[in-house]
């Protein structure tokens, strides 16, 4: 045997020893491996305890089909492949495990003609998967609804449903591979459902929460006719129920395209409104309102009637002669056709259709929007403005037209026919002419037309004329005479006779009476029977060396007289011409000295404040001695409801004293510390050196309620003190304060 052969035999002998010691193993250890779909795994097959010196080693992997797995050759997608980059190792990689990878894999190793094999089995499982199970599902009410929940898994899981914590078993519920079918679903079926899937063999359990909201197909509710007013804003309204709240579209007449918003109108598809700003007659149409949501849609129609407010576009003024006939025409339009009438300016009532003014005025409506007012036997009083009124449910319009009646001159019935004047004075003789058209006016005396000179001045003022006459001692011999106002126009002529007379002094007053007090006398005069043609201005009262002048409306009072004294008065009436001659002699005596006369209160008994009252009175009669002070007594009382008439007192009198300056007598006083919303009886007395006056006639006043509801500003009642006790405390404090003053 050669040397080489002996070396080979020695190595072979050593190889047998190595094989006897080697071990083939696969990591991870085990014979069956279960993996979920889509995951990956690596099997590492290696020889251990081998020293491969000159020994041929071959490690292979064989797939479930028995074919050897080459480098990245298993599967068209290359998801199974081997890696021999590590000595004595062959790694099998299987990625994205699928059903085609299921089976037994064999690792085979050969070493010097010897072979070892290890088998591993790959099994798969698919985890429970919800393939089509939306969390929110919205079936339509009253339908056979399908609640989707498609579940897959390997092994195939058992699927069942729960609602409100209870497993569903009723005949209304049908379970299939697509989900849960609910027959004739209602709103009561809304809520959270649980689609449950479990695999008993592995103990796997998964549930999917599904919120079921039952939708309702819209139902439109809309009135058959809606009315709006042209030129105003208007909202066309469509209502609908549904779930979820529906959207809206509007279609005008038979148009297939919906109405869109523009500069004048706005479509609110959420609220179901068409806003018109403003509405026009062209918007009048039949509108189809369609409400829709994911459950369905519904439509109904409504007619939009556009009301056109009336507009008067013509009123023709007319002019006609007295005793003839004329017609005033008014024309207007509107939708619906307006009601029309006339009213004369200054009248409080409208004319009615047909006969008016005893049949002299006729109103007729010959056609829609046209009103005729025929006036027969025209009179001057028919002249004036006539308001044409046009009204419908959309609004109101009015416009004036006029009738002018031409008539011959005549004179105002209150035109004076006598004028009084005297030397040194000027007086106007006024001629108030009624005529149409404007008349020409002249003044005539003794058959002659007067012109302007030193005695006469003529002033024309439209339809009136004044003849101003200035009287002197020289003109008196001829100015007192008859005058004629002559007026003419193209219809005719009229005249008015007037007299200019001499004015004289008035006669004395027809009668005089008086009321006497210790230091004053109040007179009452009856006007003279003859004023001499002029107005009474007042009276003169003369006594001793004094003269007092009174104007009409004055208080005819003579003051600062002596008590218990007889006086003789000369009394004259006074006009512009002078005082009466002779005078009227009147004698009377002043009263004896006494206490002051009763006070006369002038205040409104309805007060303006809650806690005080402002009282006023007339200047009192002093009784001959100066008044030094006033006494105020008041108490709360009950009254007849709705009046200030006292029924009974509810408190005792409280008394307040106030001094006064005799030269400036007190004529007002502010009562304070009162209760709000109360009635008080008040007595006032005045004091002079003789004594107190009698109280004033019964007088009850009221205070207003406090709007804030508090007792009084800055005053708070202590606990457990009644309002009566509190009022007494205030009254006593005020009384003590008055004594100190």
XYZ file of C-alpha atoms in Angstrom:
741
model
C 0.000 0.000 0.000
C 1.356 3.311 -1.034
C 1.889 6.175 1.391
C -1.019 8.219 0.001
C -3.395 5.353 0.324
C -2.361 4.799 3.907
C -3.045 8.523 4.689
C -6.504 8.327 3.071
C -7.413 5.250 5.066
C -6.281 6.943 8.246
C -8.470 10.019 7.509
C -11.451 7.821 6.653
C -10.931 5.972 9.881
C -10.946 9.280 11.720
C -14.111 10.330 9.800
C -16.000 7.367 11.074
C -15.067 8.374 14.557
C -16.281 11.955 13.866
C -19.665 10.778 12.500
C -20.088 8.645 15.507
C -19.772 11.700 17.626
C -21.756 14.272 15.483
C -25.378 15.411 16.159
C -27.972 16.989 13.736
C -30.336 19.422 15.381
C -33.017 21.967 14.379
C -33.698 25.096 16.267
C -36.209 25.975 17.563
C -36.583 22.580 19.069
C -39.808 20.699 18.641
C -41.573 18.794 15.974
C -44.773 20.853 15.413
C -44.897 24.592 15.094
C -48.169 26.601 14.863
C -47.928 30.124 13.505
C -50.526 32.693 12.588
C -50.999 33.676 8.993
C -48.834 36.543 7.830
C -46.059 35.975 10.373
C -42.565 34.613 9.618
C -40.351 31.802 10.993
C -36.749 30.590 10.623
C -35.649 26.966 11.131
C -31.890 26.548 11.776
C -30.586 23.087 10.926
C -26.945 22.476 11.970
C -24.406 19.765 12.782
C -22.750 19.930 16.128
C -19.689 18.099 17.511
C -18.138 17.843 14.034
C -14.611 18.721 12.982
C -14.931 18.604 9.232
C -11.314 18.282 8.156
C -11.347 17.070 4.611
C -14.904 15.660 5.001
C -17.694 16.487 2.589
C -20.768 17.810 4.496
C -24.146 18.525 2.782
C -27.181 19.898 4.698
C -30.500 20.218 2.765
C -34.107 21.316 3.371
C -37.062 19.626 1.689
C -40.535 21.184 1.536
C -43.998 19.572 2.062
C -44.017 18.514 -1.583
C -40.703 16.627 -1.149
C -38.806 19.013 -3.344
C -35.524 20.416 -2.133
C -35.703 24.009 -1.138
C -33.088 25.889 -3.034
C -31.882 29.406 -2.337
C -35.033 31.541 -2.598
C -36.805 29.100 -4.839
C -39.849 27.985 -2.914
C -42.934 29.826 -3.998
C -43.193 32.253 -6.780
C -43.033 35.153 -4.353
C -39.759 33.941 -2.796
C -41.286 33.776 0.696
C -39.337 30.570 1.575
C -35.589 30.362 1.074
C -32.381 28.985 2.628
C -29.166 30.511 3.845
C -25.910 28.404 4.044
C -23.566 31.224 4.824
C -22.700 29.687 8.228
C -20.538 26.573 8.329
C -22.346 23.277 9.023
C -25.686 25.218 9.078
C -28.618 25.624 6.736
C -31.295 28.170 7.714
C -34.803 27.916 6.286
C -36.702 31.213 6.186
C -40.464 31.291 5.640
C -41.923 34.821 5.494
C -45.524 35.997 5.299
C -46.821 32.565 6.182
C -49.766 31.460 4.082
C -51.794 28.255 3.719
C -49.459 26.970 0.987
C -46.642 26.825 3.526
C -48.471 24.313 5.705
C -46.836 20.820 5.938
C -43.813 18.860 7.010
C -40.312 20.136 6.319
C -37.303 17.845 6.418
C -33.689 18.746 7.169
C -31.267 16.134 5.778
C -27.486 16.117 6.425
C -24.891 13.829 4.787
C -21.358 13.444 6.166
C -18.865 11.123 4.543
C -21.636 8.935 3.115
C -23.696 8.911 6.319
C -27.123 10.782 6.472
C -29.220 12.170 9.317
C -32.726 13.646 9.023
C -35.028 15.689 11.250
C -38.669 16.507 10.404
C -40.573 19.580 11.589
C -44.245 20.291 10.870
C -45.540 23.842 10.233
C -49.186 24.451 11.004
C -51.003 27.764 10.804
C -53.885 29.460 12.474
C -55.792 32.703 11.445
C -56.630 34.995 14.333
C -60.222 36.146 14.661
C -60.664 38.952 12.142
C -63.602 41.345 11.582
C -63.519 41.981 7.863
C -66.665 44.077 7.413
C -68.051 45.327 10.709
C -68.322 49.155 10.798
C -68.574 50.595 14.279
C -71.493 52.831 13.256
C -74.335 51.427 11.182
C -77.531 53.232 10.220
C -80.379 51.048 8.992
C -83.713 52.553 7.966
C -86.754 52.181 10.190
C -89.435 49.618 9.223
C -87.057 47.651 6.994
C -85.422 44.212 7.358
C -82.039 45.581 8.384
C -78.674 43.864 8.033
C -76.132 44.738 10.721
C -72.826 43.871 9.040
C -70.245 41.776 10.885
C -68.222 39.317 8.722
C -65.779 37.245 10.808
C -62.946 35.044 9.574
C -60.449 32.837 11.393
C -58.712 29.476 11.376
C -60.138 27.487 12.962
C -63.463 29.027 11.970
C -64.803 30.931 15.039
C -68.266 30.627 16.481
C -70.147 33.964 16.059
C -73.144 35.186 18.100
C -74.725 38.573 19.044
C -75.541 40.407 22.264
C -77.763 43.464 22.769
C -78.121 45.266 26.054
C -76.126 42.531 27.724
C -78.412 39.693 26.513
C -77.598 37.127 23.815
C -80.072 37.441 20.941
C -82.206 34.359 20.303
C -85.570 35.753 19.109
C -87.078 34.885 15.735
C -86.736 38.572 14.798
C -82.981 38.099 14.669
C -81.343 35.988 11.973
C -77.588 35.390 12.051
C -75.678 34.603 8.879
C -72.143 34.948 7.500
C -72.793 38.621 6.674
C -74.016 39.686 10.090
C -77.300 40.068 11.978
C -80.615 40.528 10.203
C -83.350 42.321 12.170
C -86.860 42.041 10.858
C -88.914 45.285 10.687
C -86.395 47.311 12.681
C -87.791 50.072 14.945
C -86.406 52.917 17.015
C -86.503 50.577 20.011
C -83.787 48.542 18.320
C -81.291 51.413 18.537
C -78.280 50.974 20.743
C -74.964 49.147 21.169
C -74.700 45.645 19.723
C -71.808 43.255 20.326
C -70.688 40.921 17.552
C -68.914 38.111 19.490
C -66.474 35.536 18.025
C -64.787 32.693 19.933
C -62.639 29.562 19.252
C -63.161 27.052 22.022
C -60.108 24.951 21.142
C -57.719 27.842 21.686
C -59.776 29.899 24.096
C -59.628 32.905 21.826
C -62.489 35.421 22.145
C -62.981 38.795 20.438
C -66.016 41.120 20.311
C -66.765 44.132 18.156
C -68.970 46.970 19.472
C -71.382 48.262 16.843
C -73.490 51.362 17.443
C -76.806 51.007 15.599
C -78.725 54.230 14.938
C -82.050 53.735 13.173
C -82.627 56.356 10.498
C -86.044 57.639 9.441
C -87.008 58.597 5.905
C -87.944 62.317 5.749
C -91.608 63.325 5.879
C -92.375 66.766 4.434
C -95.006 69.034 5.985
C -95.815 72.252 4.140
C -98.900 74.467 3.816
C -100.613 74.435 0.446
C -100.368 78.206 -0.012
C -97.962 80.744 1.454
C -98.441 84.472 1.097
C -95.823 87.210 1.075
C -95.898 90.919 0.314
C -93.963 92.298 -2.617
C -91.094 94.684 -1.810
C -90.783 93.204 1.687
C -88.588 90.468 3.102
C -90.196 87.032 3.179
C -89.237 83.495 4.212
C -90.770 80.578 2.297
C -90.869 77.690 4.787
C -90.776 73.919 4.362
C -90.829 71.591 7.376
C -89.793 67.959 7.489
C -89.162 65.258 10.036
C -86.486 62.630 9.625
C -83.401 61.097 11.099
C -80.807 62.355 10.648
C -82.276 65.855 10.143
C -82.898 66.156 6.437
C -81.489 68.631 3.962
C -83.779 70.556 1.620
C -83.944 71.501 -2.034
C -86.566 73.606 -3.790
C -87.759 73.329 -7.384
C -89.764 76.134 -9.021
C -92.741 75.017 -11.139
C -91.603 72.116 -13.352
C -87.895 72.958 -13.391
C -85.569 70.025 -12.877
C -82.789 72.218 -11.560
C -83.135 73.316 -7.931
C -83.437 76.968 -6.988
C -80.049 78.494 -6.168
C -79.098 81.484 -4.030
C -78.449 84.805 -5.723
C -78.142 88.467 -4.764
C -81.832 88.697 -3.848
C -82.636 85.303 -2.378
C -80.843 82.852 -0.105
C -81.498 79.122 0.081
C -81.020 77.619 3.530
C -80.806 73.905 2.810
C -80.476 73.029 6.489
C -83.504 74.960 7.786
C -85.754 74.472 4.742
C -86.086 78.172 3.964
C -85.931 80.476 0.990
C -85.192 84.030 2.127
C -86.352 86.731 -0.288
C -84.824 90.176 0.184
C -87.136 91.508 -1.138
C -89.979 89.470 -2.593
C -91.174 90.288 -6.130
C -94.207 89.308 -8.160
C -91.931 87.183 -10.378
C -91.335 84.876 -7.386
C -94.960 83.742 -7.461
C -94.974 80.049 -8.437
C -95.559 76.505 -7.280
C -92.519 75.220 -5.398
C -91.662 71.558 -4.828
C -89.853 71.041 -1.546
C -87.701 67.913 -1.390
C -86.279 66.760 1.929
C -83.605 64.070 1.867
C -81.178 62.233 4.102
C -79.248 58.969 3.878
C -82.473 57.050 4.590
C -84.429 58.483 1.646
C -86.408 61.522 0.520
C -89.897 63.011 0.343
C -91.452 65.865 -1.649
C -94.512 68.102 -1.474
C -95.592 71.280 -3.247
C -96.724 74.700 -2.017
C -97.925 77.711 -3.935
C -96.289 81.061 -3.156
C -98.810 83.860 -3.619
C -97.124 87.262 -3.827
C -99.384 90.052 -2.616
C -98.763 93.416 -4.265
C -99.558 96.386 -1.980
C -101.751 99.010 -3.627
C -100.231 101.979 -5.432
C -102.266 104.961 -6.579
C -100.807 106.168 -9.841
C -103.374 108.772 -10.875
C -105.722 111.253 -9.205
C -106.833 114.039 -11.547
C -107.756 117.407 -10.053
C -110.914 119.002 -11.399
C -112.380 122.530 -11.515
C -116.066 123.248 -12.177
C -118.648 125.990 -11.643
C -121.182 126.049 -8.830
C -124.464 124.102 -9.419
C -122.884 121.966 -12.176
C -121.542 118.355 -12.024
C -117.970 117.041 -11.884
C -116.193 113.699 -11.385
C -112.965 113.036 -9.477
C -111.206 109.868 -10.723
C -108.628 107.799 -8.789
C -106.735 104.859 -10.311
C -104.579 102.296 -8.521
C -103.302 98.737 -8.882
C -102.562 95.937 -6.464
C -102.959 92.174 -5.975
C -105.504 91.308 -4.742
C -107.476 94.231 -6.229
C -107.635 96.915 -3.533
C -110.686 98.375 -1.833
C -110.923 102.095 -2.579
C -112.743 105.067 -1.098
C -112.534 108.851 -0.659
C -112.441 111.075 2.392
C -112.693 114.838 2.315
C -109.994 116.739 4.185
C -111.285 117.697 7.620
C -113.890 114.926 7.703
C -113.668 112.057 10.179
C -115.493 109.472 8.055
C -114.951 107.936 4.634
C -117.479 108.155 1.858
C -119.298 104.906 1.109
C -120.026 103.191 -2.173
C -123.241 104.478 -3.655
C -125.066 107.630 -2.569
C -123.646 110.153 -0.072
C -124.648 113.667 1.084
C -128.334 113.066 0.445
C -127.676 111.615 -2.988
C -125.642 114.558 -4.252
C -122.312 112.638 -4.158
C -122.028 109.188 -5.749
C -119.094 106.765 -5.379
C -118.775 103.987 -7.947
C -116.161 101.381 -8.865
C -116.658 100.730 -12.591
C -113.609 98.461 -12.859
C -110.854 96.968 -10.721
C -108.511 99.695 -9.479
C -110.693 102.618 -10.648
C -112.808 104.792 -8.327
C -115.069 107.630 -9.490
C -116.619 110.284 -7.239
C -119.407 112.213 -9.012
C -120.583 115.422 -7.342
C -123.821 116.994 -8.599
C -125.158 120.496 -7.848
C -121.701 121.675 -6.798
C -121.522 123.935 -3.755
C -118.660 126.180 -2.609
C -118.133 123.872 0.390
C -117.278 121.053 -2.019
C -113.983 122.819 -2.682
C -111.082 121.063 -1.008
C -108.703 118.123 -1.001
C -110.097 114.611 -1.217
C -107.906 111.716 -0.110
C -108.171 108.648 -2.289
C -107.518 105.560 -0.138
C -106.511 102.196 -1.579
C -106.136 99.174 0.694
C -105.640 95.413 0.464
C -104.166 92.781 2.761
C -100.705 93.791 1.571
C -100.834 97.418 2.617
C -102.305 100.857 2.166
C -101.698 103.844 -0.062
C -103.328 107.241 -0.260
C -103.076 110.246 -2.514
C -104.836 113.595 -2.589
C -106.857 115.062 -5.379
C -108.759 118.342 -5.308
C -112.050 119.824 -6.455
C -112.196 123.559 -7.045
C -115.682 125.045 -7.281
C -115.911 128.417 -9.002
C -118.646 130.626 -7.507
C -119.688 134.269 -7.308
C -118.579 136.438 -4.346
C -120.371 136.222 -1.012
C -119.368 137.219 2.500
C -118.411 135.427 5.658
C -121.487 135.088 7.912
C -119.503 136.414 10.921
C -118.265 139.487 9.051
C -118.876 142.519 11.375
C -121.303 145.055 9.945
C -120.759 147.731 12.630
C -117.440 149.350 13.575
C -117.012 151.965 16.366
C -114.368 154.677 16.407
C -113.838 158.141 17.856
C -111.805 161.225 17.107
C -108.063 160.702 17.248
C -108.292 156.970 16.477
C -108.089 154.733 13.398
C -110.233 151.685 12.850
C -110.364 148.942 10.206
C -113.548 147.953 8.459
C -112.893 144.389 7.278
C -114.556 142.746 4.291
C -114.145 138.921 4.339
C -115.066 137.721 0.862
C -115.777 134.124 -0.125
C -115.287 133.627 -3.869
C -113.561 131.531 -6.521
C -111.705 132.684 -8.549
C -110.094 135.568 -6.662
C -112.441 138.598 -6.691
C -111.815 142.291 -7.279
C -112.852 144.243 -4.133
C -113.845 147.932 -3.910
C -115.193 150.190 -1.168
C -118.130 152.460 -1.965
C -119.595 155.393 0.002
C -122.474 157.527 -1.136
C -122.196 155.873 -4.578
C -118.538 156.777 -5.006
C -115.587 154.346 -5.091
C -113.157 155.256 -2.315
C -109.452 155.751 -2.946
C -106.501 156.176 -0.613
C -106.223 159.619 1.069
C -105.591 161.064 4.544
C -108.855 159.620 5.874
C -109.074 156.292 4.026
C -106.436 153.633 3.374
C -107.380 150.429 1.545
C -105.429 147.178 2.175
C -106.050 144.143 -0.049
C -105.171 140.708 1.416
C -106.133 137.996 -1.032
C -109.869 137.510 -0.755
C -110.135 140.054 2.085
C -109.917 143.835 2.171
C -109.493 146.301 5.052
C -110.693 149.882 4.869
C -108.746 151.833 7.487
C -110.549 155.021 8.595
C -108.654 157.723 10.513
C -111.005 160.053 12.420
C -110.168 163.662 13.263
C -112.292 166.425 14.730
C -112.756 167.748 11.204
C -113.637 164.391 9.557
C -116.174 163.400 12.200
C -118.848 165.322 10.317
C -118.770 162.856 7.395
C -116.983 159.605 8.325
C -119.780 158.225 10.497
C -121.857 156.753 7.694
C -122.821 153.692 5.666
C -120.162 151.913 3.533
C -120.478 149.169 0.916
C -117.920 146.419 0.200
C -118.302 145.474 -3.475
C -116.717 142.207 -4.791
C -116.840 140.748 -8.324
C -115.266 137.927 -10.379
C -116.091 136.248 -13.702
C -118.921 134.271 -12.072
C -120.829 137.203 -10.521
C -120.948 140.125 -8.062
C -121.695 140.486 -4.334
C -121.963 143.397 -1.885
C -122.040 143.926 1.897
C -123.312 147.082 3.671
C -121.487 148.213 6.841
C -121.836 151.101 9.325
C -119.050 153.198 10.894
C -120.349 154.600 14.220
C -119.075 156.949 16.934
C -117.852 155.185 20.123
C -118.930 156.591 23.551
C -117.953 156.188 27.207
C -119.285 153.071 28.975
C -121.997 153.139 31.609
C -121.095 152.312 35.257
C -120.980 148.643 36.395
C -124.478 147.184 36.480
C -123.998 145.834 40.010
C -121.347 145.497 42.757
C -121.122 143.035 45.701
C -118.278 142.312 48.089
C -116.903 140.117 50.883
C -115.359 141.964 53.837
C -112.439 140.907 56.024
C -110.762 142.899 58.808
C -108.161 144.473 56.489
C -109.352 143.548 52.959
C -112.456 143.703 50.792
C -113.021 141.443 47.780
C -115.268 142.940 45.043
C -117.490 141.219 42.501
C -118.549 143.337 39.485
C -121.372 142.949 36.971
C -120.299 144.474 33.588
C -121.948 147.689 32.327
C -125.089 147.435 30.219
C -123.639 149.855 27.622
C -119.989 149.655 26.561
C -120.314 152.423 23.985
C -119.291 150.148 21.121
C -115.896 149.080 22.512
C -114.575 146.298 24.748
C -114.460 146.382 28.546
C -110.853 146.591 29.797
C -111.366 146.607 33.570
C -112.440 148.773 36.536
C -111.284 151.739 38.616
C -111.885 151.669 42.381
C -111.438 154.996 44.222
C -111.636 155.479 47.982
C -110.362 158.267 50.199
C -107.434 159.647 48.125
C -106.463 156.330 46.526
C -107.279 154.938 43.072
C -106.772 151.266 42.203
C -106.888 150.046 38.609
C -107.963 146.457 37.868
C -107.860 144.541 34.593
C -110.381 141.923 33.574
C -109.533 138.597 35.216
C -107.730 140.157 38.213
C -108.659 139.436 41.797
C -110.597 142.568 42.673
C -109.175 142.890 46.220
C -108.423 146.062 48.159
C -105.943 145.446 50.994
C -104.427 147.200 54.011
C -107.715 148.644 55.221
C -108.664 149.493 58.779
C -110.672 146.887 60.694
C -114.283 147.657 61.671
C -114.278 150.746 59.439
C -116.947 152.021 57.014
C -115.659 152.849 53.503
C -117.278 154.568 50.522
C -115.982 153.552 47.072
C -116.388 155.238 43.650
C -116.362 152.487 41.012
C -116.056 153.048 37.246
C -115.985 150.755 34.208
C -113.054 151.280 31.823
C -112.823 150.931 28.006
C -110.475 152.312 25.345
C -112.611 155.442 25.163
C -112.287 156.119 28.918
C -113.998 155.503 32.258
C -117.703 155.629 32.884
C -119.377 158.877 33.897
C -120.900 159.049 36.395
C -119.238 156.627 38.797
C -121.132 154.067 40.865
C -120.989 154.760 44.636
C -120.664 151.672 46.819
C -120.392 151.624 50.640
C -119.397 148.744 52.939
C -117.598 148.072 56.245
C -114.552 145.937 57.010
C -114.933 143.067 59.473
C -113.827 143.082 63.118
C -110.396 141.749 64.149
C -110.402 137.947 64.514
C -108.344 134.835 64.358
C -107.085 133.973 60.837
C -109.589 132.583 58.361
C -109.443 128.874 57.453
C -106.598 127.859 55.143
C -107.543 126.929 51.552
C -105.223 124.104 50.320
C -104.397 124.108 46.609
C -102.100 121.053 46.281
C -103.014 118.052 44.130
C -103.882 115.340 46.690
C -102.088 112.697 44.614
C -98.499 112.908 45.794
C -95.381 112.555 43.655
C -93.033 110.897 46.196
C -93.220 107.903 48.556
C -91.911 109.475 51.776
C -92.782 113.181 51.570
C -95.559 115.482 50.361
C -95.395 119.086 49.129
C -98.449 121.065 50.315
C -99.407 124.575 49.094
C -102.255 126.944 49.988
C -103.744 130.284 49.023
C -102.548 133.452 50.721
C -104.582 133.371 53.955
C -106.789 136.087 55.380
C -104.948 137.156 58.526
C -107.954 138.344 60.560
C -106.333 141.769 61.017
C -103.273 140.676 62.967
C -100.066 139.237 61.483
C -99.840 135.464 61.276
C -96.913 134.207 63.351
C -96.960 130.437 62.814
C -98.713 127.488 61.197
C -99.779 124.188 62.726
C -99.791 120.950 60.670
C -101.674 117.922 61.973
C -101.735 114.643 60.053
C -102.672 111.022 60.547
C -102.916 107.933 58.381
C -106.436 106.955 57.350
C -108.358 104.395 55.341
C -110.281 105.580 52.288
C -113.005 104.399 49.956
C -111.156 102.350 47.283
C -110.330 104.393 44.215
C -110.988 107.735 45.981
C -109.502 110.095 48.570
C -112.660 109.971 50.707
C -111.767 109.045 54.296
C -113.597 106.184 56.016
C -111.688 105.916 59.322
C -108.385 106.926 60.928
C -105.797 104.220 61.636
C -103.373 106.405 63.640
C -103.473 109.277 66.120
C -102.700 112.832 65.067
C -99.092 113.980 64.852
C -98.416 117.718 65.149
C -95.805 119.982 63.577
C -95.328 123.756 64.074
C -93.708 126.119 61.591
C -93.045 129.812 62.241
C -93.489 132.377 59.465
C -92.416 135.917 58.643
C -95.544 138.177 58.735
C -94.065 140.229 55.885
C -93.524 137.101 53.720
C -96.173 134.630 54.690
C -95.418 130.935 54.273
C -97.458 129.511 51.382
C -95.978 125.973 51.151
C -94.496 123.254 53.355
C -92.707 119.910 52.800
C -94.074 117.088 54.975
C -91.355 114.473 55.484
C -90.970 111.116 57.247
C -94.130 109.645 55.695
C -94.857 106.045 54.732
C -95.099 105.080 51.099
C -98.355 103.990 49.436
C -100.396 105.543 52.260
C -103.273 107.986 52.710
C -103.041 110.882 55.195
C -105.591 113.372 56.520
C -104.060 116.864 56.834
C -105.263 119.867 58.868
C -103.533 123.271 58.694
C -104.230 126.159 61.106
C -102.776 129.664 61.283
C -102.090 131.623 64.507
C -102.226 135.404 65.118
C -102.452 137.450 68.328
C -106.118 136.573 68.754
C -105.822 132.826 68.289
C -105.862 129.873 65.965
C -107.900 129.707 62.795
C -110.401 126.946 62.236
C -108.985 123.895 60.412
C -109.213 123.712 56.655
C -111.981 121.618 55.081
C -111.292 117.881 55.126
C -108.251 117.136 52.943
C -106.748 113.676 52.298
C -103.583 113.147 50.275
C -101.672 110.036 49.196
C -98.017 109.046 48.812
C -96.685 106.875 45.993
C -95.318 103.349 46.357
C -91.562 102.961 46.688
C -90.414 101.329 43.420
C -87.434 99.749 45.199
C -89.647 98.101 47.825
C -87.559 99.405 50.750
C -89.127 101.200 53.711
C -87.335 104.461 53.110
C -84.053 105.721 51.809
C -81.371 105.177 54.446
C -83.847 103.887 57.101
C -83.844 100.226 58.156
C -86.269 98.599 60.622
C -84.660 96.603 63.446
C -85.879 93.021 63.896
C -89.315 92.439 65.535
C -90.367 96.125 65.432
C -93.716 96.599 63.727
C -94.332 99.307 61.149
C -96.884 100.993 63.477
C -94.343 101.260 66.317
C -91.728 102.477 63.876
C -94.094 105.134 62.466
C -94.873 106.301 66.035
C -91.129 106.567 66.772
C -90.588 108.685 63.660
C -93.620 110.885 64.417
C -92.503 111.463 68.043
C -88.963 112.317 66.880
C -90.287 114.843 64.381
C -92.562 116.353 67.046
C -89.637 116.709 69.473
C -87.551 118.251 66.731
C -90.293 120.787 65.945
C -90.415 121.835 69.616
C -86.678 122.400 69.571
C -87.030 124.531 66.460
